[in-house]
PDB file of C-alpha atoms in Angstrom:
ATOM      1  CA  UNK P 135     102.706  90.059  65.121  1.00 52.00           C
ATOM      2  CA  UNK P 136      99.593  92.169  64.634  1.00 55.00           C
ATOM      3  CA  UNK P 137      99.081  95.668  65.988  1.00 54.00           C
ATOM      4  CA  UNK P 138      96.340  94.306  68.271  1.00 53.00           C
ATOM      5  CA  UNK P 139      98.769  91.811  69.841  1.00 55.00           C
ATOM      6  CA  UNK P 140     101.348  94.569  70.357  1.00 51.00           C
ATOM      7  CA  UNK P 141      98.774  96.749  72.122  1.00 54.00           C
ATOM      8  CA  UNK P 142      97.704  93.928  74.419  1.00 59.00           C
ATOM      9  CA  UNK P 143     101.259  93.276  75.561  1.00 62.00           C
ATOM     10  CA  UNK P 144     102.139  96.886  76.302  1.00 70.00           C
ATOM     11  CA  UNK P 145     101.726  97.595  80.016  1.00 74.00           C
ATOM     12  CA  UNK P 146      98.978 100.080  80.847  1.00 87.00           C
ATOM     13  CA  UNK P 147     100.427 103.231  82.391  1.00 92.00           C
ATOM     14  CA  UNK P 148      98.762 105.089  85.225  1.00 94.00           C
ATOM     15  CA  UNK P 149      99.474 107.811  87.746  1.00 95.00           C
ATOM     16  CA  UNK P 150      98.964 108.289  91.434  1.00 96.00           C
ATOM     17  CA  UNK P 151      99.978 110.093  94.589  1.00 97.00           C
ATOM     18  CA  UNK P 152     101.771 109.075  97.771  1.00 98.00           C
ATOM     19  CA  UNK P 153     100.893 111.061 100.882  1.00 97.00           C
ATOM     20  CA  UNK P 154     103.133 110.313 103.813  1.00 97.00           C
ATOM     21  CA  UNK P 155     101.099 112.111 106.451  1.00 97.00           C
ATOM     22  CA  UNK P 156     103.366 111.510 109.431  1.00 97.00           C
ATOM     23  CA  UNK P 157     106.777 109.918 109.720  1.00 97.00           C
ATOM     24  CA  UNK P 158     109.762 110.285 112.018  1.00 96.00           C
ATOM     25  CA  UNK P 159     112.476 112.381 110.337  1.00 94.00           C
ATOM     26  CA  UNK P 160     114.979 109.527 110.634  1.00 95.00           C
ATOM     27  CA  UNK P 161     112.893 107.448 108.218  1.00 95.00           C
ATOM     28  CA  UNK P 162     113.003 109.913 105.292  1.00 94.00           C
ATOM     29  CA  UNK P 163     115.726 108.151 103.308  1.00 94.00           C
ATOM     30  CA  UNK P 164     114.227 104.709 103.915  1.00 95.00           C
ATOM     31  CA  UNK P 165     110.784 105.818 102.752  1.00 96.00           C
ATOM     32  CA  UNK P 166     112.162 107.619  99.689  1.00 96.00           C
ATOM     33  CA  UNK P 167     114.107 104.506  98.744  1.00 96.00           C
ATOM     34  CA  UNK P 168     111.079 102.224  99.287  1.00 95.00           C
ATOM     35  CA  UNK P 169     108.814 104.372  97.087  1.00 97.00           C
ATOM     36  CA  UNK P 170     111.499 104.889  94.425  1.00 96.00           C
ATOM     37  CA  UNK P 171     112.226 101.175  94.308  1.00 95.00           C
ATOM     38  CA  UNK P 172     108.502 100.363  93.888  1.00 95.00           C
ATOM     39  CA  UNK P 173     108.122 102.976  91.125  1.00 95.00           C
ATOM     40  CA  UNK P 174     111.430 102.061  89.488  1.00 92.00           C
ATOM     41  CA  UNK P 175     112.675 105.651  89.533  1.00 91.00           C
ATOM     42  CA  UNK P 176     113.912 108.203  92.035  1.00 89.00           C
ATOM     43  CA  UNK P 177     111.220 110.751  92.866  1.00 93.00           C
ATOM     44  CA  UNK P 178     111.622 114.245  94.328  1.00 93.00           C
ATOM     45  CA  UNK P 179     110.351 114.417  97.902  1.00 95.00           C
ATOM     46  CA  UNK P 180     109.821 117.748  99.649  1.00 96.00           C
ATOM     47  CA  UNK P 181     109.427 117.190 103.385  1.00 97.00           C
ATOM     48  CA  UNK P 182     107.813 119.571 105.878  1.00 96.00           C
ATOM     49  CA  UNK P 183     106.893 119.436 109.520  1.00 95.00           C
ATOM     50  CA  UNK P 184     103.562 117.842 110.393  1.00 95.00           C
ATOM     51  CA  UNK P 185     101.641 120.324 112.594  1.00 94.00           C
ATOM     52  CA  UNK P 186      99.238 117.605 113.769  1.00 92.00           C
ATOM     53  CA  UNK P 187     102.153 115.589 115.187  1.00 93.00           C
ATOM     54  CA  UNK P 188     105.075 117.705 116.373  1.00 93.00           C
ATOM     55  CA  UNK P 189     108.389 116.007 115.627  1.00 93.00           C
ATOM     56  CA  UNK P 190     106.935 114.182 112.622  1.00 96.00           C
ATOM     57  CA  UNK P 191     107.198 115.128 108.949  1.00 97.00           C
ATOM     58  CA  UNK P 192     104.960 114.863 105.908  1.00 97.00           C
ATOM     59  CA  UNK P 193     105.361 114.824 102.134  1.00 97.00           C
ATOM     60  CA  UNK P 194     103.338 114.334  98.979  1.00 97.00           C
ATOM     61  CA  UNK P 195     104.775 112.941  95.756  1.00 97.00           C
ATOM     62  CA  UNK P 196     103.176 112.158  92.393  1.00 97.00           C
ATOM     63  CA  UNK P 197     104.230 109.086  90.476  1.00 97.00           C
ATOM     64  CA  UNK P 198     103.547 107.345  87.181  1.00 95.00           C
ATOM     65  CA  UNK P 199     104.095 103.761  86.165  1.00 94.00           C
ATOM     66  CA  UNK P 200     102.367 100.585  85.086  1.00 94.00           C
ATOM     67  CA  UNK P 201      99.024  99.608  86.616  1.00 93.00           C
ATOM     68  CA  UNK P 202      99.745  97.883  89.911  1.00 94.00           C
ATOM     69  CA  UNK P 203     102.490 100.310  90.951  1.00 96.00           C
ATOM     70  CA  UNK P 204     100.258 101.727  93.692  1.00 97.00           C
ATOM     71  CA  UNK P 205      99.995  98.281  95.275  1.00 97.00           C
ATOM     72  CA  UNK P 206     103.778  97.897  95.130  1.00 97.00           C
ATOM     73  CA  UNK P 207     104.237 101.286  96.825  1.00 98.00           C
ATOM     74  CA  UNK P 208     101.651 100.527  99.522  1.00 97.00           C
ATOM     75  CA  UNK P 209     103.279  97.151 100.198  1.00 96.00           C
ATOM     76  CA  UNK P 210     106.718  98.748 100.478  1.00 96.00           C
ATOM     77  CA  UNK P 211     105.457 101.389 102.925  1.00 97.00           C
ATOM     78  CA  UNK P 212     103.308  99.009 104.993  1.00 94.00           C
ATOM     79  CA  UNK P 213     106.445  97.510 106.507  1.00 87.00           C
ATOM     80  CA  UNK P 214     107.120 100.798 108.300  1.00 89.00           C
ATOM     81  CA  UNK P 215     104.588 100.548 111.127  1.00 86.00           C
ATOM     82  CA  UNK P 216     105.138 104.027 112.605  1.00 91.00           C
ATOM     83  CA  UNK P 217     104.168 105.772 109.361  1.00 96.00           C
ATOM     84  CA  UNK P 218     100.750 107.187 108.487  1.00 97.00           C
ATOM     85  CA  UNK P 219     100.240 107.211 104.725  1.00 98.00           C
ATOM     86  CA  UNK P 220      97.890 106.997 101.772  1.00 97.00           C
ATOM     87  CA  UNK P 221      98.639 105.851  98.246  1.00 98.00           C
ATOM     88  CA  UNK P 222      96.313 106.371  95.298  1.00 97.00           C
ATOM     89  CA  UNK P 223      96.400 104.789  91.859  1.00 97.00           C
ATOM     90  CA  UNK P 224      94.211 106.309  89.165  1.00 96.00           C
ATOM     91  CA  UNK P 225      91.900 104.008  87.201  1.00 94.00           C
ATOM     92  CA  UNK P 226      92.791 102.959  83.670  1.00 91.00           C
ATOM     93  CA  UNK P 227      90.808 101.195  80.961  1.00 87.00           C
ATOM     94  CA  UNK P 228      90.515  97.675  82.338  1.00 81.00           C
ATOM     95  CA  UNK P 229      91.796  98.494  85.842  1.00 84.00           C
ATOM     96  CA  UNK P 230      90.048  99.994  88.866  1.00 88.00           C
ATOM     97  CA  UNK P 231      91.640 102.857  90.689  1.00 95.00           C
ATOM     98  CA  UNK P 232      92.671 102.154  94.256  1.00 97.00           C
ATOM     99  CA  UNK P 233      93.438 103.945  97.501  1.00 97.00           C
ATOM    100  CA  UNK P 234      95.464 102.364 100.291  1.00 97.00           C
ATOM    101  CA  UNK P 235      95.358 103.897 103.779  1.00 97.00           C
ATOM    102  CA  UNK P 236      97.625 102.984 106.682  1.00 97.00           C
ATOM    103  CA  UNK P 237      97.834 103.984 110.322  1.00 97.00           C
ATOM    104  CA  UNK P 238      99.949 102.419 113.062  1.00 96.00           C
ATOM    105  CA  UNK P 239      96.820 101.491 115.062  1.00 95.00           C
ATOM    106  CA  UNK P 240      94.664 100.124 112.234  1.00 96.00           C
ATOM    107  CA  UNK P 241      97.205  98.757 109.785  1.00 96.00           C
ATOM    108  CA  UNK P 242      96.491  98.921 106.064  1.00 97.00           C
ATOM    109  CA  UNK P 243      93.285  98.815 104.040  1.00 96.00           C
ATOM    110  CA  UNK P 244      92.563  99.114 100.329  1.00 97.00           C
ATOM    111  CA  UNK P 245      89.479 100.565  98.638  1.00 96.00           C
ATOM    112  CA  UNK P 246      88.458 100.983  95.001  1.00 95.00           C
ATOM    113  CA  UNK P 247      88.173 104.526  93.649  1.00 93.00           C
ATOM    114  CA  UNK P 248      86.524 106.073  90.599  1.00 89.00           C
ATOM    115  CA  UNK P 249      87.925 108.638  88.168  1.00 85.00           C
ATOM    116  CA  UNK P 250      87.005 111.484  90.565  1.00 85.00           C
ATOM    117  CA  UNK P 251      88.863 109.842  93.471  1.00 84.00           C
ATOM    118  CA  UNK P 252      85.690 108.834  95.322  1.00 89.00           C
ATOM    119  CA  UNK P 253      85.524 105.450  97.004  1.00 91.00           C
ATOM    120  CA  UNK P 254      83.425 102.850  95.203  1.00 94.00           C
ATOM    121  CA  UNK P 255      81.564 100.311  97.307  1.00 95.00           C
ATOM    122  CA  UNK P 256      80.628  97.217  95.284  1.00 94.00           C
ATOM    123  CA  UNK P 257      77.017  96.092  95.173  1.00 95.00           C
ATOM    124  CA  UNK P 258      77.740  92.819  96.977  1.00 96.00           C
ATOM    125  CA  UNK P 259      79.340  94.716  99.888  1.00 95.00           C
ATOM    126  CA  UNK P 260      76.261  96.951 100.207  1.00 96.00           C
ATOM    127  CA  UNK P 261      73.952  93.934 100.089  1.00 96.00           C
ATOM    128  CA  UNK P 262      76.063  92.218 102.747  1.00 96.00           C
ATOM    129  CA  UNK P 263      75.821  95.313 104.963  1.00 96.00           C
ATOM    130  CA  UNK P 264      72.038  95.372 104.562  1.00 96.00           C
ATOM    131  CA  UNK P 265      71.779  91.652 105.350  1.00 96.00           C
ATOM    132  CA  UNK P 266      74.021  91.912 108.415  1.00 95.00           C
ATOM    133  CA  UNK P 267      72.171  94.939 109.793  1.00 96.00           C
ATOM    134  CA  UNK P 268      68.651  93.680 109.201  1.00 95.00           C
ATOM    135  CA  UNK P 269      66.232  96.389 110.348  1.00 95.00           C
ATOM    136  CA  UNK P 270      68.760  98.025 112.717  1.00 96.00           C
ATOM    137  CA  UNK P 271      69.554 101.444 111.186  1.00 96.00           C
ATOM    138  CA  UNK P 272      72.556 102.008 113.486  1.00 97.00           C
ATOM    139  CA  UNK P 273      74.023  98.649 112.513  1.00 97.00           C
ATOM    140  CA  UNK P 274      73.573  99.554 108.829  1.00 96.00           C
ATOM    141  CA  UNK P 275      75.399 102.848 109.360  1.00 96.00           C
ATOM    142  CA  UNK P 276      78.245 100.985 111.088  1.00 97.00           C
ATOM    143  CA  UNK P 277      78.462  98.448 108.239  1.00 96.00           C
ATOM    144  CA  UNK P 278      78.530 101.176 105.585  1.00 96.00           C
ATOM    145  CA  UNK P 279      81.123 103.139 107.566  1.00 96.00           C
ATOM    146  CA  UNK P 280      83.317 100.029 107.586  1.00 95.00           C
ATOM    147  CA  UNK P 281      82.786  99.550 103.826  1.00 95.00           C
ATOM    148  CA  UNK P 282      83.971 103.133 103.256  1.00 95.00           C
ATOM    149  CA  UNK P 283      87.025 102.799 105.493  1.00 95.00           C
ATOM    150  CA  UNK P 284      85.604 105.243 108.020  1.00 96.00           C
ATOM    151  CA  UNK P 285      87.987 104.310 110.832  1.00 97.00           C
ATOM    152  CA  UNK P 286      91.004 105.101 108.617  1.00 96.00           C
ATOM    153  CA  UNK P 287      89.464 108.348 107.409  1.00 95.00           C
ATOM    154  CA  UNK P 288      88.770 109.512 110.960  1.00 96.00           C
ATOM    155  CA  UNK P 289      92.300 108.711 112.068  1.00 95.00           C
ATOM    156  CA  UNK P 290      93.962 110.350 109.040  1.00 96.00           C
ATOM    157  CA  UNK P 291      91.731 113.435 108.769  1.00 95.00           C
ATOM    158  CA  UNK P 292      93.713 115.597 111.229  1.00 93.00           C
ATOM    159  CA  UNK P 293      96.908 114.806 109.305  1.00 94.00           C
ATOM    160  CA  UNK P 294      95.279 115.625 105.956  1.00 92.00           C
ATOM    161  CA  UNK P 295      94.028 119.013 107.197  1.00 84.00           C
ATOM    162  CA  UNK P 296      97.414 119.858 108.617  1.00 71.00           C
ATOM    163  CA  UNK P 297      98.653 119.824 105.033  1.00 55.00           C
ATOM    164  CA  UNK P 298      96.157 122.471 103.855  1.00 55.00           C
ATOM    165  CA  UNK P 299      98.937 125.086 104.048  1.00 54.00           C
ATOM    166  CA  UNK P 300     101.058 123.093 101.603  1.00 52.00           C
ATOM    167  CA  UNK P 301     102.226 124.874  98.474  1.00 47.00           C
ATOM    168  CA  UNK P 302      99.860 124.564  95.523  1.00 38.00           C
ATOM    169  CA  UNK P 303     101.323 123.189  92.300  1.00 42.00           C
ATOM    170  CA  UNK P 304      99.514 124.392  89.182  1.00 38.00           C
ATOM    171  CA  UNK P 305      99.443 121.692  86.528  1.00 41.00           C
ATOM    172  CA  UNK P 306      98.248 124.075  83.818  1.00 41.00           C
ATOM    173  CA  UNK P 307      96.835 127.527  83.459  1.00 43.00           C
ATOM    174  CA  UNK P 308      93.874 128.414  81.281  1.00 45.00           C
ATOM    175  CA  UNK P 309      93.399 131.930  79.885  1.00 42.00           C
TER     176      UNK P 309
END
């Protein structure tokens, strides 16, 4: 077996984040198990109250695993309809990054992301939006908003901001 064949067979590792923006307290253990099972390892969850939804809790946990783990996590969490969450998977050589967003009202959606975490809208989706809208500027804005997952962003934004008081974890310190 050549070194090139060995490299091709080794799974590509990536990292990501799970944000459970709002969940009933009673679901903590179930959600921790679902994420841990998808990742293949127990992760450390630190739960706090969710100011945007009294009685609900939030957490953020970083994970690492083979490419595709983010999809497994999002699938495991999507079964819990009362949970608002996001899952990100960082891009790797040969694999797009992804972000999954879920709300009880809208369900789940998936969007590609670049190395900076920004959503990437493929050229064919932009062309489709332009074709559908024709010369109607408002219709074009609506099509592009849909392509960017605007409805999910609007619904999750209050829950994201409520986490601004979360503790900051320094990954490294320079100087």
